[in-house]
mmCIF file of C-alpha atoms in Angstrom:
data_model
loop_
_atom_site.group_PDB
_atom_site.id
_atom_site.type_symbol
_atom_site.label_atom_id
_atom_site.label_comp_id
_atom_site.label_asym_id
_atom_site.label_seq_id
_atom_site.Cartn_x
_atom_site.Cartn_y
_atom_site.Cartn_z
ATOM 1 C CA UNK A 1 -10.403 16.286 -3.406
ATOM 2 C CA UNK A 2 -10.992 12.992 -1.609
ATOM 3 C CA UNK A 3 -12.699 11.046 -4.396
ATOM 4 C CA UNK A 4 -9.850 11.393 -6.898
ATOM 5 C CA UNK A 5 -6.903 11.853 -4.596
ATOM 6 C CA UNK A 6 -3.864 9.625 -5.728
ATOM 7 C CA UNK A 7 -6.152 8.243 -8.465
ATOM 8 C CA UNK A 8 -2.997 7.014 -10.339
ATOM 9 C CA UNK A 9 -2.770 4.115 -7.846
ATOM 10 C CA UNK A 10 -6.140 2.948 -9.001
ATOM 11 C CA UNK A 11 -5.318 2.468 -12.656
ATOM 12 C CA UNK A 12 -4.152 -1.168 -12.292
ATOM 13 C CA UNK A 13 -1.139 -3.320 -13.180
ATOM 14 C CA UNK A 14 -0.517 -6.702 -14.744
ATOM 15 C CA UNK A 15 -2.002 -7.762 -18.017
ATOM 16 C CA UNK A 16 -3.881 -10.783 -16.558
ATOM 17 C CA UNK A 17 -5.332 -8.656 -13.782
ATOM 18 C CA UNK A 18 -6.594 -6.007 -16.048
ATOM 19 C CA UNK A 19 -8.050 -8.595 -18.429
ATOM 20 C CA UNK A 20 -9.916 -10.079 -15.453
ATOM 21 C CA UNK A 21 -11.593 -6.586 -14.881
ATOM 22 C CA UNK A 22 -9.327 -6.125 -11.829
ATOM 23 C CA UNK A 23 -11.195 -8.972 -10.148
ATOM 24 C CA UNK A 24 -8.078 -10.634 -8.683
ATOM 25 C CA UNK A 25 -8.154 -9.695 -4.992
ATOM 26 C CA UNK A 26 -8.997 -13.297 -3.931
ATOM 27 C CA UNK A 27 -6.688 -15.081 -6.271
ATOM 28 C CA UNK A 28 -3.531 -13.073 -7.025
ATOM 29 C CA UNK A 29 -0.516 -15.091 -6.032
ATOM 30 C CA UNK A 30 2.554 -13.481 -7.734
ATOM 31 C CA UNK A 31 4.681 -10.363 -7.465
ATOM 32 C CA UNK A 32 1.713 -8.265 -8.591
ATOM 33 C CA UNK A 33 0.071 -8.967 -5.223
ATOM 34 C CA UNK A 34 1.801 -5.980 -3.667
ATOM 35 C CA UNK A 35 -0.534 -3.901 -5.780
ATOM 36 C CA UNK A 36 -3.789 -5.762 -5.573
ATOM 37 C CA UNK A 37 -3.719 -7.625 -2.271
ATOM 38 C CA UNK A 38 -0.460 -7.834 -0.302
ATOM 39 C CA UNK A 39 -1.579 -11.083 1.406
ATOM 40 C CA UNK A 40 -1.159 -12.829 -1.959
ATOM 41 C CA UNK A 41 2.642 -12.487 -1.787
ATOM 42 C CA UNK A 42 2.629 -15.250 0.844
ATOM 43 C CA UNK A 43 1.962 -17.644 -2.023
ATOM 44 C CA UNK A 44 5.550 -16.978 -3.292
ATOM 45 C CA UNK A 45 7.363 -19.638 -1.173
ATOM 46 C CA UNK A 46 10.026 -21.124 -3.518
ATOM 47 C CA UNK A 47 11.967 -18.444 -5.279
ATOM 48 C CA UNK A 48 12.035 -14.656 -6.031
ATOM 49 C CA UNK A 49 9.710 -13.169 -8.635
ATOM 50 C CA UNK A 50 9.836 -9.887 -10.571
ATOM 51 C CA UNK A 51 7.288 -8.082 -12.766
ATOM 52 C CA UNK A 52 7.271 -4.996 -14.925
ATOM 53 C CA UNK A 53 4.657 -3.113 -17.054
ATOM 54 C CA UNK A 54 4.655 -0.174 -19.380
ATOM 55 C CA UNK A 55 1.420 1.401 -20.719
ATOM 56 C CA UNK A 56 0.517 4.654 -22.554
ATOM 57 C CA UNK A 57 -2.657 6.545 -22.169
ATOM 58 C CA UNK A 58 -4.382 9.427 -24.018
ATOM 59 C CA UNK A 59 -2.779 8.811 -27.453
ATOM 60 C CA UNK A 60 0.672 8.160 -25.651
ATOM 61 C CA UNK A 61 0.610 11.584 -23.884
ATOM 62 C CA UNK A 62 0.623 9.881 -20.415
ATOM 63 C CA UNK A 63 3.172 7.213 -19.593
ATOM 64 C CA UNK A 64 2.588 4.537 -16.939
ATOM 65 C CA UNK A 65 5.482 2.461 -15.531
ATOM 66 C CA UNK A 66 5.370 -0.306 -12.870
ATOM 67 C CA UNK A 67 7.991 -2.773 -11.505
ATOM 68 C CA UNK A 68 7.892 -5.074 -8.550
ATOM 69 C CA UNK A 69 10.154 -7.613 -6.854
ATOM 70 C CA UNK A 70 9.210 -10.174 -4.209
ATOM 71 C CA UNK A 71 11.056 -12.997 -2.416
ATOM 72 C CA UNK A 72 10.393 -15.358 0.425
ATOM 73 C CA UNK A 73 11.895 -14.291 3.815
ATOM 74 C CA UNK A 74 11.450 -17.687 5.488
ATOM 75 C CA UNK A 75 8.958 -20.673 5.187
ATOM 76 C CA UNK A 76 5.836 -18.583 6.224
ATOM 77 C CA UNK A 77 6.660 -15.010 5.117
ATOM 78 C CA UNK A 78 7.393 -13.035 1.952
ATOM 79 C CA UNK A 79 8.591 -9.394 1.406
ATOM 80 C CA UNK A 80 8.273 -7.286 -1.661
ATOM 81 C CA UNK A 81 8.883 -3.792 -3.088
ATOM 82 C CA UNK A 82 7.146 -2.064 -5.929
ATOM 83 C CA UNK A 83 7.467 1.182 -7.896
ATOM 84 C CA UNK A 84 4.960 3.207 -9.958
ATOM 85 C CA UNK A 85 5.303 6.247 -12.111
ATOM 86 C CA UNK A 86 2.462 7.871 -13.967
ATOM 87 C CA UNK A 87 3.462 11.156 -15.820
ATOM 88 C CA UNK A 88 2.945 13.577 -18.572
ATOM 89 C CA UNK A 89 6.177 14.921 -19.925
ATOM 90 C CA UNK A 90 7.037 17.954 -22.125
ATOM 91 C CA UNK A 91 4.079 20.110 -21.071
ATOM 92 C CA UNK A 92 4.380 23.613 -22.536
ATOM 93 C CA UNK A 93 4.788 26.325 -19.842
ATOM 94 C CA UNK A 94 3.555 29.546 -21.310
ATOM 95 C CA UNK A 95 3.555 31.505 -18.038
ATOM 96 C CA UNK A 96 6.528 33.680 -19.367
ATOM 97 C CA UNK A 97 5.199 33.878 -22.949
ATOM 98 C CA UNK A 98 4.797 37.685 -22.813
ATOM 99 C CA UNK A 99 7.870 39.592 -21.968
ATOM 100 C CA UNK A 100 8.157 42.744 -19.850
ATOM 101 C CA UNK A 101 7.245 44.945 -22.826
ATOM 102 C CA UNK A 102 4.073 43.027 -23.514
ATOM 103 C CA UNK A 103 5.356 41.406 -26.543
ATOM 104 C CA UNK A 104 4.750 37.610 -27.339
ATOM 105 C CA UNK A 105 8.183 35.859 -27.273
ATOM 106 C CA UNK A 106 7.947 32.212 -28.235
ATOM 107 C CA UNK A 107 11.529 31.571 -27.126
ATOM 108 C CA UNK A 108 10.328 32.132 -23.518
ATOM 109 C CA UNK A 109 8.254 28.869 -23.707
ATOM 110 C CA UNK A 110 9.599 26.200 -21.433
ATOM 111 C CA UNK A 111 8.578 22.613 -20.850
ATOM 112 C CA UNK A 112 7.814 20.704 -17.580
ATOM 113 C CA UNK A 113 6.669 17.341 -16.303
ATOM 114 C CA UNK A 114 3.707 16.461 -14.197
ATOM 115 C CA UNK A 115 4.246 13.068 -12.540
ATOM 116 C CA UNK A 116 3.211 10.861 -9.699
ATOM 117 C CA UNK A 117 5.456 8.404 -8.004
ATOM 118 C CA UNK A 118 4.804 5.654 -5.477
ATOM 119 C CA UNK A 119 7.280 3.340 -3.642
ATOM 120 C CA UNK A 120 5.493 0.504 -1.857
ATOM 121 C CA UNK A 121 7.041 -1.920 0.554
ATOM 122 C CA UNK A 122 5.063 -5.086 1.241
ATOM 123 C CA UNK A 123 5.165 -7.948 3.697
ATOM 124 C CA UNK A 124 2.915 -11.084 3.994
ATOM 125 C CA UNK A 125 2.546 -14.157 6.148
ATOM 126 C CA UNK A 126 0.926 -17.536 6.168
ATOM 127 C CA UNK A 127 -1.097 -17.763 9.389
ATOM 128 C CA UNK A 128 0.231 -20.495 11.787
ATOM 129 C CA UNK A 129 -3.026 -20.387 13.810
ATOM 130 C CA UNK A 130 -5.684 -20.524 11.191
ATOM 131 C CA UNK A 131 -5.132 -22.920 8.212
ATOM 132 C CA UNK A 132 -5.410 -21.629 4.667
ATOM 133 C CA UNK A 133 -5.363 -17.835 5.891
ATOM 134 C CA UNK A 134 -2.769 -15.459 4.548
ATOM 135 C CA UNK A 135 -2.519 -11.839 5.488
ATOM 136 C CA UNK A 136 -0.228 -8.826 4.563
ATOM 137 C CA UNK A 137 0.288 -5.150 4.429
ATOM 138 C CA UNK A 138 1.828 -2.285 2.427
ATOM 139 C CA UNK A 139 3.718 0.856 3.405
ATOM 140 C CA UNK A 140 3.413 3.512 0.717
ATOM 141 C CA UNK A 141 5.485 6.656 0.083
ATOM 142 C CA UNK A 142 4.009 8.922 -2.491
ATOM 143 C CA UNK A 143 5.603 11.835 -4.430
ATOM 144 C CA UNK A 144 3.715 14.005 -6.811
ATOM 145 C CA UNK A 145 5.218 16.857 -8.826
ATOM 146 C CA UNK A 146 3.794 19.463 -11.100
ATOM 147 C CA UNK A 147 6.878 21.020 -12.649
ATOM 148 C CA UNK A 148 8.398 23.917 -10.608
ATOM 149 C CA UNK A 149 4.874 24.954 -9.524
ATOM 150 C CA UNK A 150 3.973 22.353 -6.853
ATOM 151 C CA UNK A 151 4.989 19.053 -5.293
ATOM 152 C CA UNK A 152 3.688 16.849 -2.490
ATOM 153 C CA UNK A 153 4.699 13.849 -0.378
ATOM 154 C CA UNK A 154 2.355 11.379 1.178
ATOM 155 C CA UNK A 155 2.364 8.319 3.364
ATOM 156 C CA UNK A 156 -0.286 5.514 3.442
ATOM 157 C CA UNK A 157 -0.815 1.905 4.409
ATOM 158 C CA UNK A 158 -2.846 -0.959 2.963
ATOM 159 C CA UNK A 159 -3.841 -4.310 4.638
ATOM 160 C CA UNK A 160 -5.201 -7.490 2.964
ATOM 161 C CA UNK A 161 -6.153 -11.061 3.618
ATOM 162 C CA UNK A 162 -6.824 -14.241 1.597
ATOM 163 C CA UNK A 163 -8.612 -17.403 2.716
ATOM 164 C CA UNK A 164 -9.132 -20.638 0.735
ATOM 165 C CA UNK A 165 -11.780 -23.264 1.240
ATOM 166 C CA UNK A 166 -11.355 -26.179 -1.128
ATOM 167 C CA UNK A 167 -11.537 -24.716 -4.711
ATOM 168 C CA UNK A 168 -13.034 -21.488 -3.392
ATOM 169 C CA UNK A 169 -10.969 -18.343 -2.726
ATOM 170 C CA UNK A 170 -11.773 -15.230 -0.838
ATOM 171 C CA UNK A 171 -9.974 -12.011 -0.474
ATOM 172 C CA UNK A 172 -10.281 -8.641 1.036
ATOM 173 C CA UNK A 173 -8.059 -5.496 0.779
ATOM 174 C CA UNK A 174 -8.450 -2.134 2.615
ATOM 175 C CA UNK A 175 -6.524 0.575 0.789
ATOM 176 C CA UNK A 176 -5.428 3.665 2.639
ATOM 177 C CA UNK A 177 -6.566 1.992 5.789
ATOM 178 C CA UNK A 178 -5.591 4.981 7.980
ATOM 179 C CA UNK A 179 -6.337 7.464 5.290
ATOM 180 C CA UNK A 180 -3.359 8.639 3.173
ATOM 181 C CA UNK A 181 -2.245 12.273 3.565
ATOM 182 C CA UNK A 182 -0.466 14.268 0.877
ATOM 183 C CA UNK A 183 1.100 17.443 2.017
ATOM 184 C CA UNK A 184 1.485 19.966 -0.900
ATOM 185 C CA UNK A 185 3.944 22.687 -1.302
ATOM 186 C CA UNK A 186 2.688 25.222 -3.720
ATOM 187 C CA UNK A 187 5.315 27.648 -5.072
ATOM 188 C CA UNK A 188 3.050 30.594 -5.394
ATOM 189 C CA UNK A 189 5.898 32.926 -6.469
ATOM 190 C CA UNK A 190 5.955 31.066 -9.820
ATOM 191 C CA UNK A 191 2.232 31.788 -10.315
ATOM 192 C CA UNK A 192 1.474 35.185 -8.927
ATOM 193 C CA UNK A 193 1.740 37.136 -12.115
ATOM 194 C CA UNK A 194 -0.436 34.677 -14.161
ATOM 195 C CA UNK A 195 -3.134 34.392 -11.561
ATOM 196 C CA UNK A 196 -3.217 38.264 -11.152
ATOM 197 C CA UNK A 197 -3.623 38.584 -14.894
ATOM 198 C CA UNK A 198 -6.425 35.890 -15.125
ATOM 199 C CA UNK A 199 -8.259 37.202 -12.049
ATOM 200 C CA UNK A 200 -7.980 33.870 -10.291
ATOM 201 C CA UNK A 201 -7.125 33.254 -6.712
ATOM 202 C CA UNK A 202 -3.907 31.521 -5.772
ATOM 203 C CA UNK A 203 -4.533 28.012 -4.351
ATOM 204 C CA UNK A 204 -4.037 27.839 -0.504
ATOM 205 C CA UNK A 205 -4.974 24.291 0.324
ATOM 206 C CA UNK A 206 -1.998 22.226 1.117
ATOM 207 C CA UNK A 207 -3.378 18.929 2.453
ATOM 208 C CA UNK A 208 -4.987 16.219 0.344
ATOM 209 C CA UNK A 209 -6.639 13.177 1.993
ATOM 210 C CA UNK A 210 -7.321 9.834 0.466
ATOM 211 C CA UNK A 211 -9.992 7.992 2.344
ATOM 212 C CA UNK A 212 -10.050 4.254 2.941
ATOM 213 C CA UNK A 213 -11.496 1.914 0.450
ATOM 214 C CA UNK A 214 -12.548 -1.697 0.871
ATOM 215 C CA UNK A 215 -12.284 -4.326 -1.911
ATOM 216 C CA UNK A 216 -13.835 -7.719 -1.686
ATOM 217 C CA UNK A 217 -13.332 -10.726 -3.923
ATOM 218 C CA UNK A 218 -14.453 -14.263 -4.188
ATOM 219 C CA UNK A 219 -13.481 -16.832 -6.851
ATOM 220 C CA UNK A 220 -13.623 -20.552 -7.714
ATOM 221 C CA UNK A 221 -11.255 -22.878 -9.763
ATOM 222 C CA UNK A 222 -12.779 -25.461 -12.033
ATOM 223 C CA UNK A 223 -10.645 -28.378 -13.345
ATOM 224 C CA UNK A 224 -11.605 -28.933 -16.981
ATOM 225 C CA UNK A 225 -9.223 -31.789 -17.640
ATOM 226 C CA UNK A 226 -5.598 -32.775 -16.940
ATOM 227 C CA UNK A 227 -4.115 -29.701 -18.743
ATOM 228 C CA UNK A 228 -6.672 -26.927 -18.321
ATOM 229 C CA UNK A 229 -8.364 -25.176 -15.366
ATOM 230 C CA UNK A 230 -10.840 -22.274 -15.408
ATOM 231 C CA UNK A 231 -10.833 -19.600 -12.741
ATOM 232 C CA UNK A 232 -13.850 -17.308 -12.232
ATOM 233 C CA UNK A 233 -13.766 -14.332 -9.789
#
């Protein structure tokens, strides 16, 4: 339930961020900030940015796709939008494998997709009152589908902040700050026969809750020479 709800949103995006062990909450400053810490979008002040990623998991069984776009709204604020899909396609549906006469009919095998989708709208600002402070937030719309058997829709919010002191950078993100609720529609009519044959009870829970999670980060940049710097976080 609560521990692994919407877990696809915790996988991570951006090659650099994942190479950093996901320790980028304090320093993220590009289009990927909408995922890690929306406050980081405020660092985009000159022009628009876009990012995309494709990854495959479990011997290419699961496909993960991510795309984001961000652009300045004015001198102190930036807006962005991101899309994430994590899915397993062509899963064999054997619920109708046995026909009405009790015979196994392989022509009755169908395929379905189990996929999770997220659309994220982001907004960030540079504080006018506190120097070096940036803050931002996300609005998330989540859709999850398990073939024709069940689907859900959910809504959630993230908030974040970044603060710089000299070469030090600090960041904080609260994901699902108000808890994220997924409301499931379970199409039990598609499952009744199979559950009756296996002796299992039909699922009845239709609300999934993702509890808030706090992420903190601190990092420092070291100037090695004129061409190279080192960032640790």
